[in-house]
mmCIF file of C-alpha atoms and ligand atoms in Angstrom:
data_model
loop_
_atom_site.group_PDB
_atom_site.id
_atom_site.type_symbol
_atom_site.label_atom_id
_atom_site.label_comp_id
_atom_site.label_asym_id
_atom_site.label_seq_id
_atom_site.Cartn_x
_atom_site.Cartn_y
_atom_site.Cartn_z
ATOM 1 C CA UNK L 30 296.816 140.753 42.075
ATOM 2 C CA UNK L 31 299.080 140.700 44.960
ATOM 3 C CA UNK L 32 297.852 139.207 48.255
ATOM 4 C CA UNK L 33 299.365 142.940 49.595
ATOM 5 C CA UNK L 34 300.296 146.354 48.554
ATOM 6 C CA UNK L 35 301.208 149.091 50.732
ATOM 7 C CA UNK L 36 301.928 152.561 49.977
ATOM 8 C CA UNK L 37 303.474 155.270 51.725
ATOM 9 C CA UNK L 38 301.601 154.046 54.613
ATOM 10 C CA UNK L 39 301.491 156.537 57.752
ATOM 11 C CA UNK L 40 300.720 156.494 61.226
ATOM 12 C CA UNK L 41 300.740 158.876 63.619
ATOM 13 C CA UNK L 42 298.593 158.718 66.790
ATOM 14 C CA UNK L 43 296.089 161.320 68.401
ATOM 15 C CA UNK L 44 299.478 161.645 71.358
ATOM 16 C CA UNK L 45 301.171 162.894 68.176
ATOM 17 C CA UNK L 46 303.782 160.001 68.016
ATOM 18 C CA UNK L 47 304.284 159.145 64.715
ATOM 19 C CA UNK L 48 304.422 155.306 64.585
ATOM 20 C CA UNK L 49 304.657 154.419 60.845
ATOM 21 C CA UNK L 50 306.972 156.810 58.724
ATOM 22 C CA UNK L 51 305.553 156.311 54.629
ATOM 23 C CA UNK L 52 306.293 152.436 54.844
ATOM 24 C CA UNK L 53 305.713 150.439 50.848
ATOM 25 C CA UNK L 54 305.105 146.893 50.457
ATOM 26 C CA UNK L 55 304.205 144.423 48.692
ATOM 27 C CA UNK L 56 303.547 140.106 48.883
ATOM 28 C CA UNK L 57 302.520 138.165 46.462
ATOM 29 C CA UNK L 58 300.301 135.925 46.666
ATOM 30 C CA UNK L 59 301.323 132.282 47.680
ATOM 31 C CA UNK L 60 304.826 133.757 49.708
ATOM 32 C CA UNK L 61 305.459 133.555 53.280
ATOM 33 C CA UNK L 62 306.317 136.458 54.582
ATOM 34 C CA UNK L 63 307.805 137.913 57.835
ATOM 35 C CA UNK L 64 307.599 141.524 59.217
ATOM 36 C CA UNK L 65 310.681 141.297 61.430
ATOM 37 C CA UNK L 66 311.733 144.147 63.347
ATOM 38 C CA UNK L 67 312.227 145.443 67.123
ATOM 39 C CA UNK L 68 309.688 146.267 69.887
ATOM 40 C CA UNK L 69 308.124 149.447 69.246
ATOM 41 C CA UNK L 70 309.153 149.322 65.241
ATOM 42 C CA UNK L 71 305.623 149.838 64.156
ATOM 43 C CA UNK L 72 304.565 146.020 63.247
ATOM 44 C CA UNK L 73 301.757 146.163 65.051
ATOM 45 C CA UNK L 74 300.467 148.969 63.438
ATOM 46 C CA UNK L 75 300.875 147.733 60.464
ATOM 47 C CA UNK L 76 298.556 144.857 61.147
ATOM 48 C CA UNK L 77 296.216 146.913 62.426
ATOM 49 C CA UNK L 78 295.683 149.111 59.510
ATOM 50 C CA UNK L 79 295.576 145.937 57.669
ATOM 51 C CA UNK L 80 292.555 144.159 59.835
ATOM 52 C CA UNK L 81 290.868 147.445 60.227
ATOM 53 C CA UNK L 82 291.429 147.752 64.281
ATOM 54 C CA UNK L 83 293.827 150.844 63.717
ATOM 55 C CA UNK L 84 292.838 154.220 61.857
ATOM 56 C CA UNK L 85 295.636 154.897 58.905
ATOM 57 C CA UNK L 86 296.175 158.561 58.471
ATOM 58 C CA UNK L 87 297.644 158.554 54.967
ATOM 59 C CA UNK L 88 298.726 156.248 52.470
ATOM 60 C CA UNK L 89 297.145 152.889 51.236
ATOM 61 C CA UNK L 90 296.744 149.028 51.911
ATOM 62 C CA UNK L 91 294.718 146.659 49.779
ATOM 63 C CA UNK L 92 294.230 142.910 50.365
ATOM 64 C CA UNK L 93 293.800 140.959 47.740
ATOM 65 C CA UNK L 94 293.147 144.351 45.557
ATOM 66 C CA UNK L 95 290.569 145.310 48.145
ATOM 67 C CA UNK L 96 291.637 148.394 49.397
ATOM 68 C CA UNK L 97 291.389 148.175 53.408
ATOM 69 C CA UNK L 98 289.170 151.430 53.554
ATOM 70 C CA UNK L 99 287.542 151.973 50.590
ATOM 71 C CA UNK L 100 286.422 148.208 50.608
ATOM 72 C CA UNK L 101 286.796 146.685 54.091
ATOM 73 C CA UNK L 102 283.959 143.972 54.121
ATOM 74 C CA UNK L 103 286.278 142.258 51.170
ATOM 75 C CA UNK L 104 289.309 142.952 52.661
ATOM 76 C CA UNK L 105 288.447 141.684 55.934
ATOM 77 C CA UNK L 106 286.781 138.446 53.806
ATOM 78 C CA UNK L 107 290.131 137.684 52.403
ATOM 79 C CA UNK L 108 292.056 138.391 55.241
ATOM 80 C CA UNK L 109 292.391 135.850 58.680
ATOM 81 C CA UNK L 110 294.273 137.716 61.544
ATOM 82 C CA UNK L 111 295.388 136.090 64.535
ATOM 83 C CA UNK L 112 296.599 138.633 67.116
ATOM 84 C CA UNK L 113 298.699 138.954 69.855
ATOM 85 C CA UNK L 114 296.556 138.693 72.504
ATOM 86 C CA UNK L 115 293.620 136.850 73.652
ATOM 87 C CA UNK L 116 290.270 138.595 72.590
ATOM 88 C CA UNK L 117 287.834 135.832 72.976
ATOM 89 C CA UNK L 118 284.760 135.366 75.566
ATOM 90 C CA UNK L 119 285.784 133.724 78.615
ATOM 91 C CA UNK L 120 282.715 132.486 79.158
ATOM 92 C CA UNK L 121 281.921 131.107 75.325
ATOM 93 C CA UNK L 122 282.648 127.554 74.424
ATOM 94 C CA UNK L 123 285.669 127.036 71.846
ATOM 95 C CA UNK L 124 282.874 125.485 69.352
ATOM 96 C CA UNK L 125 280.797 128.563 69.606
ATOM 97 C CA UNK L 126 283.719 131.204 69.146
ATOM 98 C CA UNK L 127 284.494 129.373 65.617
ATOM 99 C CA UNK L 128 281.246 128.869 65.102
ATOM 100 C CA UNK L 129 280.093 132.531 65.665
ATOM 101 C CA UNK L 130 283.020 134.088 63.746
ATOM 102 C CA UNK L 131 281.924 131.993 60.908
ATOM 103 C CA UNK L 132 278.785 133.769 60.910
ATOM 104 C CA UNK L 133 280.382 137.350 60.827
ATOM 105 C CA UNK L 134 281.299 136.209 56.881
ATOM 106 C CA UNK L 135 277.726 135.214 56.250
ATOM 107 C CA UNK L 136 278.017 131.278 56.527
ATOM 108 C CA UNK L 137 275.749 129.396 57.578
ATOM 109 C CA UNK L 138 275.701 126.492 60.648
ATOM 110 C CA UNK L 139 275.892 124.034 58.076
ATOM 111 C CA UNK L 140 278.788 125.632 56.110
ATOM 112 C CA UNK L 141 280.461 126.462 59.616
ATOM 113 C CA UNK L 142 279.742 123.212 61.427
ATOM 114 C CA UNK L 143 282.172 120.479 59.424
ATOM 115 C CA UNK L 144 284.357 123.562 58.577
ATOM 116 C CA UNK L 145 285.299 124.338 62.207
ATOM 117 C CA UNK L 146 285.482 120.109 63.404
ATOM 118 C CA UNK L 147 287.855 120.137 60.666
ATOM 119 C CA UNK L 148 290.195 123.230 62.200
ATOM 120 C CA UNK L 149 289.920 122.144 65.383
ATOM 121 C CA UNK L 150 290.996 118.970 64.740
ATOM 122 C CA UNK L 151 293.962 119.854 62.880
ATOM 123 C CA UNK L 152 295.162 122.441 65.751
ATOM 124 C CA UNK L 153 294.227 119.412 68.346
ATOM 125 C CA UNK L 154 291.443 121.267 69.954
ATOM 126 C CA UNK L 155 288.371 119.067 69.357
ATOM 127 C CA UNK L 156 288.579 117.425 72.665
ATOM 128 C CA UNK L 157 288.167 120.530 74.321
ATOM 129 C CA UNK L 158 285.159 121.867 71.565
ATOM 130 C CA UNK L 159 282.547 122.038 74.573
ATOM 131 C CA UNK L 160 285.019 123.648 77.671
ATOM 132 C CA UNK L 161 284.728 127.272 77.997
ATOM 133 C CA UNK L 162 288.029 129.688 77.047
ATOM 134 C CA UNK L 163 289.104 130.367 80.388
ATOM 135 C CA UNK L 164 289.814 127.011 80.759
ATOM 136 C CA UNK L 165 292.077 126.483 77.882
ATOM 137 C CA UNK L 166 296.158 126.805 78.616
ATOM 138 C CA UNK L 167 297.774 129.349 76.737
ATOM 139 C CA UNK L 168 299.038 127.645 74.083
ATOM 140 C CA UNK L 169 295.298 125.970 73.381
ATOM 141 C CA UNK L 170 293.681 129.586 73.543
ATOM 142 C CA UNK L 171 296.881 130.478 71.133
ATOM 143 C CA UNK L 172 295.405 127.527 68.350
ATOM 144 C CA UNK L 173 292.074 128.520 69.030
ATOM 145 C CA UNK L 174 292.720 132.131 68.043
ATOM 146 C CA UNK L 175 294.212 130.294 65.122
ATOM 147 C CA UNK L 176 290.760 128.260 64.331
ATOM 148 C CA UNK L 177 289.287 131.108 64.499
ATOM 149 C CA UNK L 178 290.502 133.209 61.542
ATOM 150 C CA UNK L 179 290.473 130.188 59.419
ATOM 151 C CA UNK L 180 286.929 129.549 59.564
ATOM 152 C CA UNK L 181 286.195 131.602 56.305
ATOM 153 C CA UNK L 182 288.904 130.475 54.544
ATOM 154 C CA UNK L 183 290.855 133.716 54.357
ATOM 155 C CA UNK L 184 293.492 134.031 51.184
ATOM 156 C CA UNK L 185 295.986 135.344 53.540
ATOM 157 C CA UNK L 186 296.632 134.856 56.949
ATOM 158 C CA UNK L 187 298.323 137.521 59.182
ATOM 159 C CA UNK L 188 299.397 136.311 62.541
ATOM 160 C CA UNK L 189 301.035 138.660 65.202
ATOM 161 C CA UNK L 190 303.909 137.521 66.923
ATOM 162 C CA UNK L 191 302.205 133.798 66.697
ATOM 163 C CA UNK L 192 304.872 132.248 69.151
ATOM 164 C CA UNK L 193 306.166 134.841 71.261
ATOM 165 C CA UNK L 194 305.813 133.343 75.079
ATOM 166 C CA UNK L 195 305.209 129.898 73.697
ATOM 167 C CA UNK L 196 307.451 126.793 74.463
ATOM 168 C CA UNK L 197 309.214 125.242 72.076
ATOM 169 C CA UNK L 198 307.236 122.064 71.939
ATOM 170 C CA UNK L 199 304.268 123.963 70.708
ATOM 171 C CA UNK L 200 306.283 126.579 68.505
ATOM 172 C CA UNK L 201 307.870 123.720 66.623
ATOM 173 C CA UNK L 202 304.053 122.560 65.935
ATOM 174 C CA UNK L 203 302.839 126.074 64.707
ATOM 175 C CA UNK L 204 305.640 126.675 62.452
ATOM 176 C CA UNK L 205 304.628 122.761 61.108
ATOM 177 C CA UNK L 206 300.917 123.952 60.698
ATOM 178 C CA UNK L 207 301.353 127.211 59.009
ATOM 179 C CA UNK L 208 304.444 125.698 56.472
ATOM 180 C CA UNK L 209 301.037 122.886 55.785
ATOM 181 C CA UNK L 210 298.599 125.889 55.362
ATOM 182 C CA UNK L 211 301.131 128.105 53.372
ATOM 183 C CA UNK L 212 301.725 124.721 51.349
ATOM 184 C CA UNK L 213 298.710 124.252 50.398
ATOM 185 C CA UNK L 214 298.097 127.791 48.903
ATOM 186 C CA UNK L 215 297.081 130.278 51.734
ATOM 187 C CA UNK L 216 299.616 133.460 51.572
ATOM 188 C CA UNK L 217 301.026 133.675 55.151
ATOM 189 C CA UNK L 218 302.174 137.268 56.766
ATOM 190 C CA UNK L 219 303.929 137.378 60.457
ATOM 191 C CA UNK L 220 305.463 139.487 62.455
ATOM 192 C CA UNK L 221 308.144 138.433 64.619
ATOM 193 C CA UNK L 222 311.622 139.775 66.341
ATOM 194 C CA UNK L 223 312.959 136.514 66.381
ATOM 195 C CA UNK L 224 315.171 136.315 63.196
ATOM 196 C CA UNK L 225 315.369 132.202 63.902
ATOM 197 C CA UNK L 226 311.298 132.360 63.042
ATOM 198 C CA UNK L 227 311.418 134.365 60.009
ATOM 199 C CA UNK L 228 314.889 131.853 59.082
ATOM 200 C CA UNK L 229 312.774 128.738 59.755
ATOM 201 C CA UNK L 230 309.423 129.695 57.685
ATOM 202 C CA UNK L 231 309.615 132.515 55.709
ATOM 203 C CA UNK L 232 310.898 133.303 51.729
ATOM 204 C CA UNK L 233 310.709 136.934 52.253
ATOM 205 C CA UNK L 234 310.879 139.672 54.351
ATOM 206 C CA UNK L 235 310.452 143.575 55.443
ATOM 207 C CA UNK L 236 312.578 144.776 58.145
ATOM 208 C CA UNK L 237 311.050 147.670 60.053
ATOM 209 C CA UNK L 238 312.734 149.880 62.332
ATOM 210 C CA UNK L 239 311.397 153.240 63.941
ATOM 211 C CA UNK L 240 308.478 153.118 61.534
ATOM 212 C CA UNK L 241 310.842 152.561 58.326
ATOM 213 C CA UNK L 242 311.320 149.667 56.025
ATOM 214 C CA UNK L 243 314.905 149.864 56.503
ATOM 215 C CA UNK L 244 315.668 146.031 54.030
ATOM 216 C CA UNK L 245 312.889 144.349 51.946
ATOM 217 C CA UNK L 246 314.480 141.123 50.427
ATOM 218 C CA UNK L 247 314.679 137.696 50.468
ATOM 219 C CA UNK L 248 315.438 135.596 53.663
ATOM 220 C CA UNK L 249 318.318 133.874 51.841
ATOM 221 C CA UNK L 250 319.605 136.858 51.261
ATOM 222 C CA UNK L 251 318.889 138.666 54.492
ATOM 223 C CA UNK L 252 320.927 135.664 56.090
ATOM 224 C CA UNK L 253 323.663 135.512 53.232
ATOM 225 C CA UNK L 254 324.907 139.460 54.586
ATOM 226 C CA UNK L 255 325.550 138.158 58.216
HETATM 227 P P1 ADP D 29 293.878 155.740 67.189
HETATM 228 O O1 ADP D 29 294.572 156.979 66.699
HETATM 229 O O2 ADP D 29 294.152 154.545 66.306
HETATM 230 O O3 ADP D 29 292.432 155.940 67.482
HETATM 231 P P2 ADP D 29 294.660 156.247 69.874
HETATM 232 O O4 ADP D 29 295.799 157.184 69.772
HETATM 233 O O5 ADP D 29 293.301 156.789 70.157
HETATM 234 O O6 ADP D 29 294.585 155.343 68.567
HETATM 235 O O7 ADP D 29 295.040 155.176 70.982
HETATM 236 C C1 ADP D 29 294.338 153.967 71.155
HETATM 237 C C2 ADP D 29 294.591 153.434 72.541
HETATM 238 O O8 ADP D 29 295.983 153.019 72.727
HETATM 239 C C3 ADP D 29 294.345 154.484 73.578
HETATM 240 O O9 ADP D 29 293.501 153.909 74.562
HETATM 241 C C4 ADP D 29 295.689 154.807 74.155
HETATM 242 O O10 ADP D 29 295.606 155.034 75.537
HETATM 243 C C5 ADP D 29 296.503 153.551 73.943
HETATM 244 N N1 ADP D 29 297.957 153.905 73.874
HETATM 245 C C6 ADP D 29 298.461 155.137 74.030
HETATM 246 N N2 ADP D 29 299.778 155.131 73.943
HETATM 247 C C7 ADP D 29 300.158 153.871 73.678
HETATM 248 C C8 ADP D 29 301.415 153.234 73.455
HETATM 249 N N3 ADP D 29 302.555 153.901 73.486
HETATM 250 N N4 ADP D 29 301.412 151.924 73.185
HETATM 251 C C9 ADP D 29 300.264 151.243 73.159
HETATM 252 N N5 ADP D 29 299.048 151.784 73.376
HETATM 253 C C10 ADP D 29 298.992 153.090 73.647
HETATM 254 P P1 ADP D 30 305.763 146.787 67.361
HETATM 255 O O1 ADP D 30 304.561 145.949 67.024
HETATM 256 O O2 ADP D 30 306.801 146.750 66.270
HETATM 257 O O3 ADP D 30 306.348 146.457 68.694
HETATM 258 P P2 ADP D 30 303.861 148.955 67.554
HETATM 259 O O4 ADP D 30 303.272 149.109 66.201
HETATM 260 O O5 ADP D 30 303.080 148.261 68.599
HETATM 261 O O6 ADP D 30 305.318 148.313 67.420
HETATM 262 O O7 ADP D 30 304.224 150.401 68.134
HETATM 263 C C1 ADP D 30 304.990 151.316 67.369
HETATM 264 C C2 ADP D 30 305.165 152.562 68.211
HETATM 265 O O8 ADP D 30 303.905 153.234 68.353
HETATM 266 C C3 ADP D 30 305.653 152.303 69.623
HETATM 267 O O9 ADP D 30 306.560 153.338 69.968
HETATM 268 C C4 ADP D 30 304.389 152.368 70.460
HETATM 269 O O10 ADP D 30 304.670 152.767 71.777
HETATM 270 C C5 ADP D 30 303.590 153.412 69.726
HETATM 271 N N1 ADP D 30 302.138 153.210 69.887
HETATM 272 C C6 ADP D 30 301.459 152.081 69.651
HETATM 273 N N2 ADP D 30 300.146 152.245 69.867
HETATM 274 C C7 ADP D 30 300.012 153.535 70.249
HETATM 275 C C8 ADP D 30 298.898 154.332 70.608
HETATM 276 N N3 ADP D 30 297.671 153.827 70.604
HETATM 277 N N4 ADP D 30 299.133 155.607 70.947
HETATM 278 C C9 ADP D 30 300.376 156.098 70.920
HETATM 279 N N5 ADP D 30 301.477 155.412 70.583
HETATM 280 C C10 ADP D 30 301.283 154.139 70.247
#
């Protein structure tokens, strides 16, 4: 199966502003894809249909042939989302936010515990396992949110705008990270307005514009028309 497959996908919120138009697409499994399009295009709705935070009102997505609705506990299983902004406890420790997303998937401590020394390590955050998120900087609380939908070991990882704000010192680390993670097997979807991101990482992409899919091709290609 495909690690994605939209289908006339619409949106159109309760102010009446119709933010996704009958979009279609589809990644297989293994690509690294980039939603690339400008502010207010609809890519964030798109995610959100896709991690179940946002209502679709017609149309279809499936993950991993798990249709986002009909089937959202294995949709959500296969699926890691990292979004834009930070939704963790201030107050929690950065072990304990891995830790008690792990347990949202049904693992247990033991499953969780060598499983999130592991992330954090890679993403440089073990150091800080015991501090509390508030006292992260942003790029940290940026990784962690990172850590976090890895713990499960999601099939395909969606990430929202992963670098926007970030300096370049850290963005050239995340793009080294996820090219590792998409390397070894995990199907990687981002959204981005930076064409340079999409140049760097991706093989393929959608561009969206006013709630359209207006090119759906291959970067090479994408960059071979400019
Ligand atoms: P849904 O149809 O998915 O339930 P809603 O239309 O209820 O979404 O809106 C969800 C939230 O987003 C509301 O609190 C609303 O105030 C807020 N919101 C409204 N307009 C915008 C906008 N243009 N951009 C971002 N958020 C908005
Ligand atoms: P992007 O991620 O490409 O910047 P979004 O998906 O966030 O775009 O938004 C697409 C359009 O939908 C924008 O015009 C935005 O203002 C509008 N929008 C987003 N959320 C809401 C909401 N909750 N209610 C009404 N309009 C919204």
């Amino acid at each position: 199966v495909p690690a994605l497959v939209v289908q006339n996908l619409t949106k159109t919120y309760d102010n009446g502003f119709q933010a996704l138009k009958g979009i279609s697409l589809s990644v297989e499994q293994g690509d690294f894809f980039a939603l690339l399009g400008p502010n207010g295009a609809g890519k964030s709705t798109t995610l959100g249909i896709l991690s179940g935070l946002v209502q679709k009102t017609s149309g279809s997505a499936e993950v991993m042939g798990a249709d986002v609705n009909a089937d959202a506990f294995n949709a959500r299983r296969y699926l890691g989302v990292v979004p834009q902004e930070f939704n963790f406890n201030q107050f929690e420790k950065v072990i304990d936010i891995v830790i008690t997303q792990a347990g949202y998937f049904g693992m247990t401590q033991a499953e969780a515990a060598p499983r999130a020394e592991e992330l954090l390590r890679a993403l440089d955050l073990w150091e800080k396992r015991d501090q509390q998120s508030r006292l992260l900087s942003g790029g940290m609380k940026r990784r962690l949110m990172i850590a976090r939908a890895l713990i499960h070991g999601p099939k395909v990882l969606i990430l929202d705008e992963p670098t926007a704000g970030v300096d370049i010192e850290l963005r050239r680390s995340m793009w080294a990270f996820m090219k590792d993670l998409n390397a070894a097997g995990t199907t990687i979807i981002l959204t981005t307005h930076y064409l340079e991101e999409a140049e760097q990482l991706c093989r393929n992409v959608a561009i969206i514009n006013h709630g359209e899919i207006v090119q759906n091709t291959s970067v090479r290609g994408l960059l071979s028309q400019l």
